[in-house]
PDB file of C-alpha atoms in Angstrom:
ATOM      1  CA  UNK J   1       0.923-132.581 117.202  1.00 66.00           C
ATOM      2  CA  UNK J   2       3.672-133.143 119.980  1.00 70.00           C
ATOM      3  CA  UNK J   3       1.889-132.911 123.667  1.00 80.00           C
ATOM      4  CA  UNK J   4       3.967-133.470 126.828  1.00 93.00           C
ATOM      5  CA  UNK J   5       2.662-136.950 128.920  1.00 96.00           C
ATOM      6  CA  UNK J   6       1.216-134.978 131.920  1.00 97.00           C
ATOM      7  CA  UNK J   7       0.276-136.753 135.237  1.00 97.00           C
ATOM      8  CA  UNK J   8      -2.184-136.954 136.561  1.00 97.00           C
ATOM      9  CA  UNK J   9      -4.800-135.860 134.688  1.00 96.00           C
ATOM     10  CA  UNK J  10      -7.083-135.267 137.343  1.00 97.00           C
ATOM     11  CA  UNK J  11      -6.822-134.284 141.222  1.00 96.00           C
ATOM     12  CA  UNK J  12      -9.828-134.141 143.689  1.00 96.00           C
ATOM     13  CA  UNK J  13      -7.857-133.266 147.141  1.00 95.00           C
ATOM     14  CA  UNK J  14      -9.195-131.685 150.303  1.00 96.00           C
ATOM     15  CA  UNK J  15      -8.087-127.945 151.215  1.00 97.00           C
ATOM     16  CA  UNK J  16      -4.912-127.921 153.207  1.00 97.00           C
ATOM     17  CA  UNK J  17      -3.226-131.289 151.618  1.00 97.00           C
ATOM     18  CA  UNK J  18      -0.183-131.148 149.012  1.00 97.00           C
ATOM     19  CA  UNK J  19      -0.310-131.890 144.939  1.00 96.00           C
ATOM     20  CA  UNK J  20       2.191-133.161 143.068  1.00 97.00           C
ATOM     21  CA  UNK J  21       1.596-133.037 139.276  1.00 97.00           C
ATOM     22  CA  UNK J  22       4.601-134.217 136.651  1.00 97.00           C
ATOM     23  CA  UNK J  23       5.143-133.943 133.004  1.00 97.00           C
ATOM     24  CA  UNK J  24       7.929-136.176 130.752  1.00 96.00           C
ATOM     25  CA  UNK J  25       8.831-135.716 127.097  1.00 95.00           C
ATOM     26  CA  UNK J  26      10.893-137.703 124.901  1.00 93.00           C
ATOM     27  CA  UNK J  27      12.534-135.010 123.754  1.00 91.00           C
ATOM     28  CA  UNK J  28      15.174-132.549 125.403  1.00 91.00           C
ATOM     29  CA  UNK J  29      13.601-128.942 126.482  1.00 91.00           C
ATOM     30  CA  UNK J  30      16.158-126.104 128.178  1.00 87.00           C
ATOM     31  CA  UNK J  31      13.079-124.490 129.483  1.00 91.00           C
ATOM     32  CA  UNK J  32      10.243-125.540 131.575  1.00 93.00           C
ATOM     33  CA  UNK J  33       6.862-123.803 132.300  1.00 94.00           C
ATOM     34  CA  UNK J  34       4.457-124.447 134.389  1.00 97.00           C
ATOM     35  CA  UNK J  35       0.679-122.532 133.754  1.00 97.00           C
ATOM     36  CA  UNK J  36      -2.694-122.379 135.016  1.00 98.00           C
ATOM     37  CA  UNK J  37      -6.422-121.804 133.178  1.00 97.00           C
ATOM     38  CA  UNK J  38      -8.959-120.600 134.807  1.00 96.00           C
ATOM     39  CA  UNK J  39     -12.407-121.151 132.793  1.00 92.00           C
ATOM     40  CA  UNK J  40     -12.681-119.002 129.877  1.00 92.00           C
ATOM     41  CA  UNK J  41      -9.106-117.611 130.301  1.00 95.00           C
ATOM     42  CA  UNK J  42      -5.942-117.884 129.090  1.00 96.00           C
ATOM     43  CA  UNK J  43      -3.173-119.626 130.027  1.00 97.00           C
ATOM     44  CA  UNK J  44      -1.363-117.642 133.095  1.00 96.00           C
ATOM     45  CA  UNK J  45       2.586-118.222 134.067  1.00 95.00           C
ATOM     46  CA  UNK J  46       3.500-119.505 137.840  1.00 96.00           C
ATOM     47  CA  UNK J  47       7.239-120.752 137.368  1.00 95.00           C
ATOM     48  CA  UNK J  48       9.973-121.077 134.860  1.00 92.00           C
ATOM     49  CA  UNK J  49      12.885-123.028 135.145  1.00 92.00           C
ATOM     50  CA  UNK J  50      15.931-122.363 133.206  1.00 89.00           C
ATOM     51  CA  UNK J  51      18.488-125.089 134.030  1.00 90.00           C
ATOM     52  CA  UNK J  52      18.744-128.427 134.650  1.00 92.00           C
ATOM     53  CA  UNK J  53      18.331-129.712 138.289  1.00 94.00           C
ATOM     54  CA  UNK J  54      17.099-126.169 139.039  1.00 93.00           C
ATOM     55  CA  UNK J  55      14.865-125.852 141.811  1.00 95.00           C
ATOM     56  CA  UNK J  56      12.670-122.885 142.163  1.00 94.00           C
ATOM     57  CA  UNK J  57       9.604-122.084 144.441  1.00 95.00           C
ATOM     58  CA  UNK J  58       7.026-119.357 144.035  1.00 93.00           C
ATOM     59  CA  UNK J  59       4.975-118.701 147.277  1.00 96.00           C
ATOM     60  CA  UNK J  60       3.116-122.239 147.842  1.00 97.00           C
ATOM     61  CA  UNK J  61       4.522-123.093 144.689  1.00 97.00           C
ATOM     62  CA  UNK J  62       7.695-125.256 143.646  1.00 97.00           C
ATOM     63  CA  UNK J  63       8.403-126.820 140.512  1.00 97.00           C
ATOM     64  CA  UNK J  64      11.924-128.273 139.417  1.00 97.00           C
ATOM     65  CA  UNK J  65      13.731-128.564 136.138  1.00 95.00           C
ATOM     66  CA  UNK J  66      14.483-132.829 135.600  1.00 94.00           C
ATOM     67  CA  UNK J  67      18.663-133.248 135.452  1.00 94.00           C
ATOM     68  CA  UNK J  68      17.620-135.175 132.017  1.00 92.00           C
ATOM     69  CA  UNK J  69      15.935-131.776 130.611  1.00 92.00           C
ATOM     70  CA  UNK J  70      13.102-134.256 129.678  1.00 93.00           C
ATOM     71  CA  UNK J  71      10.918-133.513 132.904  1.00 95.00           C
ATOM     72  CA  UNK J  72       9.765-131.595 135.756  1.00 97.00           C
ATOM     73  CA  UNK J  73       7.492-131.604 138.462  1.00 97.00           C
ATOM     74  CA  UNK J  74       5.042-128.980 140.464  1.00 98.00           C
ATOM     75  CA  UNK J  75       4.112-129.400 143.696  1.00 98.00           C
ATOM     76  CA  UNK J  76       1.537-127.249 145.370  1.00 98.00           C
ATOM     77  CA  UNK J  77       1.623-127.196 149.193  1.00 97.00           C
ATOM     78  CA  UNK J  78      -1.270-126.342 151.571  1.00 97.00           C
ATOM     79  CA  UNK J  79      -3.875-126.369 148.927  1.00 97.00           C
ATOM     80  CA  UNK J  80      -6.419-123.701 149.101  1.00 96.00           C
ATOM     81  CA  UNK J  81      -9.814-123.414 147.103  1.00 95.00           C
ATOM     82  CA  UNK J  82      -8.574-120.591 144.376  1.00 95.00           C
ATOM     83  CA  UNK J  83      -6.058-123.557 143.717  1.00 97.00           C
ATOM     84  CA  UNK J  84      -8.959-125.130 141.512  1.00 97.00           C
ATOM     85  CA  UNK J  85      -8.454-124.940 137.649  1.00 97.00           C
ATOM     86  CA  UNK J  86      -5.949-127.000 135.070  1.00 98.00           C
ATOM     87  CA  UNK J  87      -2.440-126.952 135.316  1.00 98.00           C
ATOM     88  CA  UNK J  88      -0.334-127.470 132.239  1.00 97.00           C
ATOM     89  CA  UNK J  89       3.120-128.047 131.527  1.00 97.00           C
ATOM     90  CA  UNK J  90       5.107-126.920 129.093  1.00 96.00           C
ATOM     91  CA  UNK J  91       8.650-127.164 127.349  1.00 94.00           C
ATOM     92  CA  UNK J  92      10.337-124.398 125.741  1.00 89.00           C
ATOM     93  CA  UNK J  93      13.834-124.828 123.237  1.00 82.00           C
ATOM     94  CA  UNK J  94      15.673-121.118 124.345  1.00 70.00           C
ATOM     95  CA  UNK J  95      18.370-119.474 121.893  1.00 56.00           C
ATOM     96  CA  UNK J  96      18.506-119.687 118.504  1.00 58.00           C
ATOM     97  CA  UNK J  97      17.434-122.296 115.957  1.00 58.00           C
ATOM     98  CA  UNK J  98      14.288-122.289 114.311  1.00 61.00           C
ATOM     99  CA  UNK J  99      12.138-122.780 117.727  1.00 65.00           C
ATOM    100  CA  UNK J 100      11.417-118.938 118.191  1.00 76.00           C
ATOM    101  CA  UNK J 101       9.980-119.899 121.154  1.00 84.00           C
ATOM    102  CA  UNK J 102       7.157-121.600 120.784  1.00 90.00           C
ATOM    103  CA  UNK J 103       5.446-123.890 123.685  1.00 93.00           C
ATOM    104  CA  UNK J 104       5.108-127.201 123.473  1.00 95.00           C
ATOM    105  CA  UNK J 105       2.304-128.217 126.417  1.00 97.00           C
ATOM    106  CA  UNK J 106       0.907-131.073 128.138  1.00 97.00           C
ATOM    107  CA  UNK J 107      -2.744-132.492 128.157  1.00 96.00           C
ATOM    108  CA  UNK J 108      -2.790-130.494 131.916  1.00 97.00           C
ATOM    109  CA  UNK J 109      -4.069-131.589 135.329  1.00 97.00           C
ATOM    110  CA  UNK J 110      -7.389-130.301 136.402  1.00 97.00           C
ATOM    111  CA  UNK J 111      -7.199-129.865 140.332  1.00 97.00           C
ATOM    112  CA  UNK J 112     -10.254-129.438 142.386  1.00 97.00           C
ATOM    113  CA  UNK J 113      -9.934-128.915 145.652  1.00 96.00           C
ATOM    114  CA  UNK J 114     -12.686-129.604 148.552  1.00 92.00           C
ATOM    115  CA  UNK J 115     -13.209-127.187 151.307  1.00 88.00           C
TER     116      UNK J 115
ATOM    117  CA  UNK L   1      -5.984-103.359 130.439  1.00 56.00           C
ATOM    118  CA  UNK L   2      -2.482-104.108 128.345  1.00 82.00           C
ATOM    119  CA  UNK L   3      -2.946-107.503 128.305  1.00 94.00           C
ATOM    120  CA  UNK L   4      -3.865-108.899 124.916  1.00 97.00           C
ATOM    121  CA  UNK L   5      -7.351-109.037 123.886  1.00 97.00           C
ATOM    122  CA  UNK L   6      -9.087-111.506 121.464  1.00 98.00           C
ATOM    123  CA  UNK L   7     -12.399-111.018 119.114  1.00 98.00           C
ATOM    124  CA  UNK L   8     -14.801-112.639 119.362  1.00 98.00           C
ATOM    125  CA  UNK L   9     -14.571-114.122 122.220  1.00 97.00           C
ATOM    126  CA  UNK L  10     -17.172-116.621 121.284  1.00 98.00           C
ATOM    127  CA  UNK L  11     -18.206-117.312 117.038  1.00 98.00           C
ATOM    128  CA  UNK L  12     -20.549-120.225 115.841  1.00 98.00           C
ATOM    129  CA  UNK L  13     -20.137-120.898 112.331  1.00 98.00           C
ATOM    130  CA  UNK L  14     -21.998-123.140 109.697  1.00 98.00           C
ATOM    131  CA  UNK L  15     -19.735-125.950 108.575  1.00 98.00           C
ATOM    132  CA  UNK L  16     -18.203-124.842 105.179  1.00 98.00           C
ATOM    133  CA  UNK L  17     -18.296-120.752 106.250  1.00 98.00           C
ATOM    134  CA  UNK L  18     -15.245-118.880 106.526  1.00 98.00           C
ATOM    135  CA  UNK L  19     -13.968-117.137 110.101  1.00 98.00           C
ATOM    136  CA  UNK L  20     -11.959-114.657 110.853  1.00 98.00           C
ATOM    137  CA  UNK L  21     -10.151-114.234 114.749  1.00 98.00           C
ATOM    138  CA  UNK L  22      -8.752-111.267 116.000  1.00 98.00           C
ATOM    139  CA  UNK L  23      -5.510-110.501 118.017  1.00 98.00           C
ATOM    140  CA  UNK L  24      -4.408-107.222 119.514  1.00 98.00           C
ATOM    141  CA  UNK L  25      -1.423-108.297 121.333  1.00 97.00           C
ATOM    142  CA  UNK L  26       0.697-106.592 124.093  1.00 95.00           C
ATOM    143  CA  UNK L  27       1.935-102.985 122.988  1.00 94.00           C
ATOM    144  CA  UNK L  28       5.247-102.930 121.461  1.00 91.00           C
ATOM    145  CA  UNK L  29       5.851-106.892 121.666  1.00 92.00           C
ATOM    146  CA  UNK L  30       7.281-108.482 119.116  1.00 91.00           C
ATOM    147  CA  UNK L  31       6.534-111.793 118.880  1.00 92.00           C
ATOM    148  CA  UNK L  32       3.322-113.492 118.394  1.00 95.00           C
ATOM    149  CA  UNK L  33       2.139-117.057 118.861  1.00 96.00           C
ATOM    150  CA  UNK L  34      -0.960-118.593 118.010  1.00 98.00           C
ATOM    151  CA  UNK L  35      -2.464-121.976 119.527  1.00 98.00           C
ATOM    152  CA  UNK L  36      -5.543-124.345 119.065  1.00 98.00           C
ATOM    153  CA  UNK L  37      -6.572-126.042 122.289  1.00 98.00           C
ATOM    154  CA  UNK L  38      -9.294-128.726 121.560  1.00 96.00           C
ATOM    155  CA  UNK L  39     -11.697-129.641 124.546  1.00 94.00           C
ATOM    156  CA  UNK L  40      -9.542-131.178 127.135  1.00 93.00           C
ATOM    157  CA  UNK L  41      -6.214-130.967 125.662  1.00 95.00           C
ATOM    158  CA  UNK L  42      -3.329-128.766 126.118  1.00 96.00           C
ATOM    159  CA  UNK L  43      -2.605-125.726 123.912  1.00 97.00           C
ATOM    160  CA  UNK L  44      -0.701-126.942 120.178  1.00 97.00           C
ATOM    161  CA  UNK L  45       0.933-124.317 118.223  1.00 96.00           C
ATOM    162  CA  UNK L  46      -0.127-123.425 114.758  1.00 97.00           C
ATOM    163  CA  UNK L  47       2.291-120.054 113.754  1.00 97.00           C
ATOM    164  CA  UNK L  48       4.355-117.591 115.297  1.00 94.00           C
ATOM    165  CA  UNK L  49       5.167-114.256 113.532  1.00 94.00           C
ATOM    166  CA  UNK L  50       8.281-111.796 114.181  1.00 91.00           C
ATOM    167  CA  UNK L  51       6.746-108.154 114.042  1.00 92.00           C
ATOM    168  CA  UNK L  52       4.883-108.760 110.372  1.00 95.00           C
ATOM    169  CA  UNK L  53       6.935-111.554 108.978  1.00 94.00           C
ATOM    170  CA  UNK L  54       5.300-115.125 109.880  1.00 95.00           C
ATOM    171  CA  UNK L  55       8.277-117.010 110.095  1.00 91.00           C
ATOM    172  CA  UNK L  56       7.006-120.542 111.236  1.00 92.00           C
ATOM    173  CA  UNK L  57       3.468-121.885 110.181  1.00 94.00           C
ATOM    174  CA  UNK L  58       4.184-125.589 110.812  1.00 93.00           C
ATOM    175  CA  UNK L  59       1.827-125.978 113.373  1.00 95.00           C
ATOM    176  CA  UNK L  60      -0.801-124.949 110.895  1.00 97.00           C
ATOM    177  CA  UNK L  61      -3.545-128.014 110.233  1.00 95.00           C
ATOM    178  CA  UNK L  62      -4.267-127.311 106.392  1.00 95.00           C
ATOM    179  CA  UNK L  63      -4.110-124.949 104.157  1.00 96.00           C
ATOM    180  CA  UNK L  64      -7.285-123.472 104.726  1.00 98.00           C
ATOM    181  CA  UNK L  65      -6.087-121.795 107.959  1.00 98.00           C
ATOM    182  CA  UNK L  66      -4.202-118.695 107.161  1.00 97.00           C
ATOM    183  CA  UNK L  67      -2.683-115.846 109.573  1.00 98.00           C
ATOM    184  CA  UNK L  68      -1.376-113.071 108.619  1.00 98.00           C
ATOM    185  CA  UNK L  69       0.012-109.637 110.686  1.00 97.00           C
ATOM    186  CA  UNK L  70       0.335-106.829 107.996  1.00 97.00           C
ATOM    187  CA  UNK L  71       1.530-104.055 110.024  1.00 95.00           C
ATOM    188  CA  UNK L  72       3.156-106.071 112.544  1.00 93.00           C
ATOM    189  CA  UNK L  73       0.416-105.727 115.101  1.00 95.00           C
ATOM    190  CA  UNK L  74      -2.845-106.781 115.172  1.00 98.00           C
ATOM    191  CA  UNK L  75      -2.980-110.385 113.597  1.00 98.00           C
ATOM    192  CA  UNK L  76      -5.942-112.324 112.207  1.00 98.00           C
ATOM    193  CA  UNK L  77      -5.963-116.052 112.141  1.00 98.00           C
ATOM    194  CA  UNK L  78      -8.441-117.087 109.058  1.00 98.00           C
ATOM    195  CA  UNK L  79     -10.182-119.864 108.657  1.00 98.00           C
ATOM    196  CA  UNK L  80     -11.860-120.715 105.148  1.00 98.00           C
ATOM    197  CA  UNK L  81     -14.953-123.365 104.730  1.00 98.00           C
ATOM    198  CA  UNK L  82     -14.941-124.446 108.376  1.00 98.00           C
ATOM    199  CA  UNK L  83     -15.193-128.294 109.431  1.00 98.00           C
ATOM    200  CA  UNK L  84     -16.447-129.919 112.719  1.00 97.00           C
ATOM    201  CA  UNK L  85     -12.569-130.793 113.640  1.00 97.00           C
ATOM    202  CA  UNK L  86     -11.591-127.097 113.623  1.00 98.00           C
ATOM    203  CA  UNK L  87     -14.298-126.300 116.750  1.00 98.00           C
ATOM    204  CA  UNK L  88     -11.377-125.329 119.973  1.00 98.00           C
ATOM    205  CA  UNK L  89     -10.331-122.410 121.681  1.00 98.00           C
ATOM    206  CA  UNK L  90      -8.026-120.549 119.205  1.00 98.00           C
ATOM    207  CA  UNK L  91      -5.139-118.468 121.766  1.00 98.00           C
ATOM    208  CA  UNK L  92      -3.001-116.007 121.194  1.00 98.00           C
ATOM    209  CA  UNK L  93      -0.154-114.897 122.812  1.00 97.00           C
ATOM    210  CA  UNK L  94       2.850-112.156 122.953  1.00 95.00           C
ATOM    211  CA  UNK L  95       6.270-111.481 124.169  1.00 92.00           C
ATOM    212  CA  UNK L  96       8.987-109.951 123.974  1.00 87.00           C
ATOM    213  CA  UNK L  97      11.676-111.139 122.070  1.00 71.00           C
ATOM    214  CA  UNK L  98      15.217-110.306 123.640  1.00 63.00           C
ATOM    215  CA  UNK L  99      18.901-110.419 121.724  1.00 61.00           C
ATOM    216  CA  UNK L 100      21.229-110.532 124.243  1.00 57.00           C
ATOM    217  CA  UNK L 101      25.224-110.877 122.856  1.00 59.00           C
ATOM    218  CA  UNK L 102      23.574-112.117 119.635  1.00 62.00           C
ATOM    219  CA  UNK L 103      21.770-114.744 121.498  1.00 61.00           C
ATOM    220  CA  UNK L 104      17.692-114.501 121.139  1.00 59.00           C
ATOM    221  CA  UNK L 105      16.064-115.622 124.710  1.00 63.00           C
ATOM    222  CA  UNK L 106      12.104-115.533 124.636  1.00 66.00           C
ATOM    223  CA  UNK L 107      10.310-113.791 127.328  1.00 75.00           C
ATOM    224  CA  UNK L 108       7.477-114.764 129.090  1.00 86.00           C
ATOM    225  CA  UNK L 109       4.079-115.221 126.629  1.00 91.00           C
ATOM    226  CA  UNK L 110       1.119-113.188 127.753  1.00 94.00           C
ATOM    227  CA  UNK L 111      -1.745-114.831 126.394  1.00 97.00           C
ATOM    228  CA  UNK L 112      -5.497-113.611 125.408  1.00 97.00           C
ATOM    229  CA  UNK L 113      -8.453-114.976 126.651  1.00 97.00           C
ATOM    230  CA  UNK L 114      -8.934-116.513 123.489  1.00 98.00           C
ATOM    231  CA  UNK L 115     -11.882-117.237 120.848  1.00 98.00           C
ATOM    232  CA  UNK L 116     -13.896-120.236 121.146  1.00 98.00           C
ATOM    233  CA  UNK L 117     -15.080-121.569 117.722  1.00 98.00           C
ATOM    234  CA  UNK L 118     -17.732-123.903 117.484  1.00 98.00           C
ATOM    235  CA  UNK L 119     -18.547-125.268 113.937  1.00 98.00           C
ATOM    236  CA  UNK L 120     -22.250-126.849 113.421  1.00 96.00           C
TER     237      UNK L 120
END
């Protein structure tokens, strides 16, 4: 099936530095998602973004919506060790149509971060 | 909690058995998703259903996986004579589904811990 080309697929940082982490698609999304899994857990949401060029942060968190609606990108600043686990993308069609909305995700980036 | 809960969390079947997953989702939400996440890959969805009525099962790999949501509830994703390519981490998720001036808009999934199948 469809995945999202998510980047990079791995991270090994040291506590206190900044991640950046971006997903593309070939297809047009009008919402974004960004999650994180912890081991043995679901999926858990840290920002949506609802429009194009939107940029929206969420505590150490900020993620914006591609002006093409066929990417976006999550940064992470000041890394801290409960950062660690996989971040995945994913792309949501809103309103109507036959979508119901259902997630389409990326492969996800698993962070680790170094005290 | 309210969150949505999965059963089992954990089922190891003999290639060629038939499984059965359980989903209690979120109280009152509508809409419910399920995913297969292999090892190392992203969630992909299999079917969604809209209170009992499953009204898109294109994600679904063959036709021995079945889902079905009787009372618009609990849902169980079946899975008859099991292969080695069906072994992931089978999610499920609610929301909310909102109509606002005859427009749907999705609310946020909540998803379940989720059961990992391993087939032998």
């Amino acid at each position: 099936g469809q995945q999202l080309n998510q980047s990079p697929q791995s991270m090994f940082i040291q506590e206190g530095e900044d991640v950046s982490m971006n997903c593309t698609s070939s297809s047009i999304f009008n919402t974004w998602l960004w999650y994180k899994q912890d081991p043995g857990e679901g999926p858990v949401l840290l920002i949506a973004l609802y429009k194009a060029g939107e940029l929206t942060s969420n505590g150490r968190l900020t993620a914006q919506f591609g002006i093409t609606r066929k990417d976006s990108f999550l940064n992470i600043s000041a890394s801290i060790p409960s950062d660690v686990g996989i971040y995945f993308c994913a792309g949501q069609l809103r309103a109507g149509g036959t979508s119901y909305g259902k997630l389409t995700f990326g492969q996800g980036t698993i962070l680790t971060v170094h005290p | 909690g309210a969150g949505v809960s999965q059963s089992p969390r954990y089922k190891v079947a003999k290639r060629g058995q038939d499984v059965a997953l359980r989903c209690d989702p979120i109280s009152g939400h509508v809409s419910l998703f399920w995913y297969q996440q292999a090892l190392g890959q992203g969630p992909e969805f299999l079917t969604y259903f809209q209170n009992e009525a499953q009204l898109d099962k294109s994600g679904l790999p063959s036709d021995r996986f079945f889902a079905e949501r009787p009372e618009g509830s609990v849902s169980t994703l079946k899975i008859q004579r099991t292969q080695q390519e069906d072994s992931a981490v089978y999610l499920c998720a609610s929301s909310a589904r909102v109509i606002h001036r005859g427009v749907s808009s999705y609310n946020e999934q909540f998803f379940g811990p989720g059961t990992r199948l391993t087939v032998l």
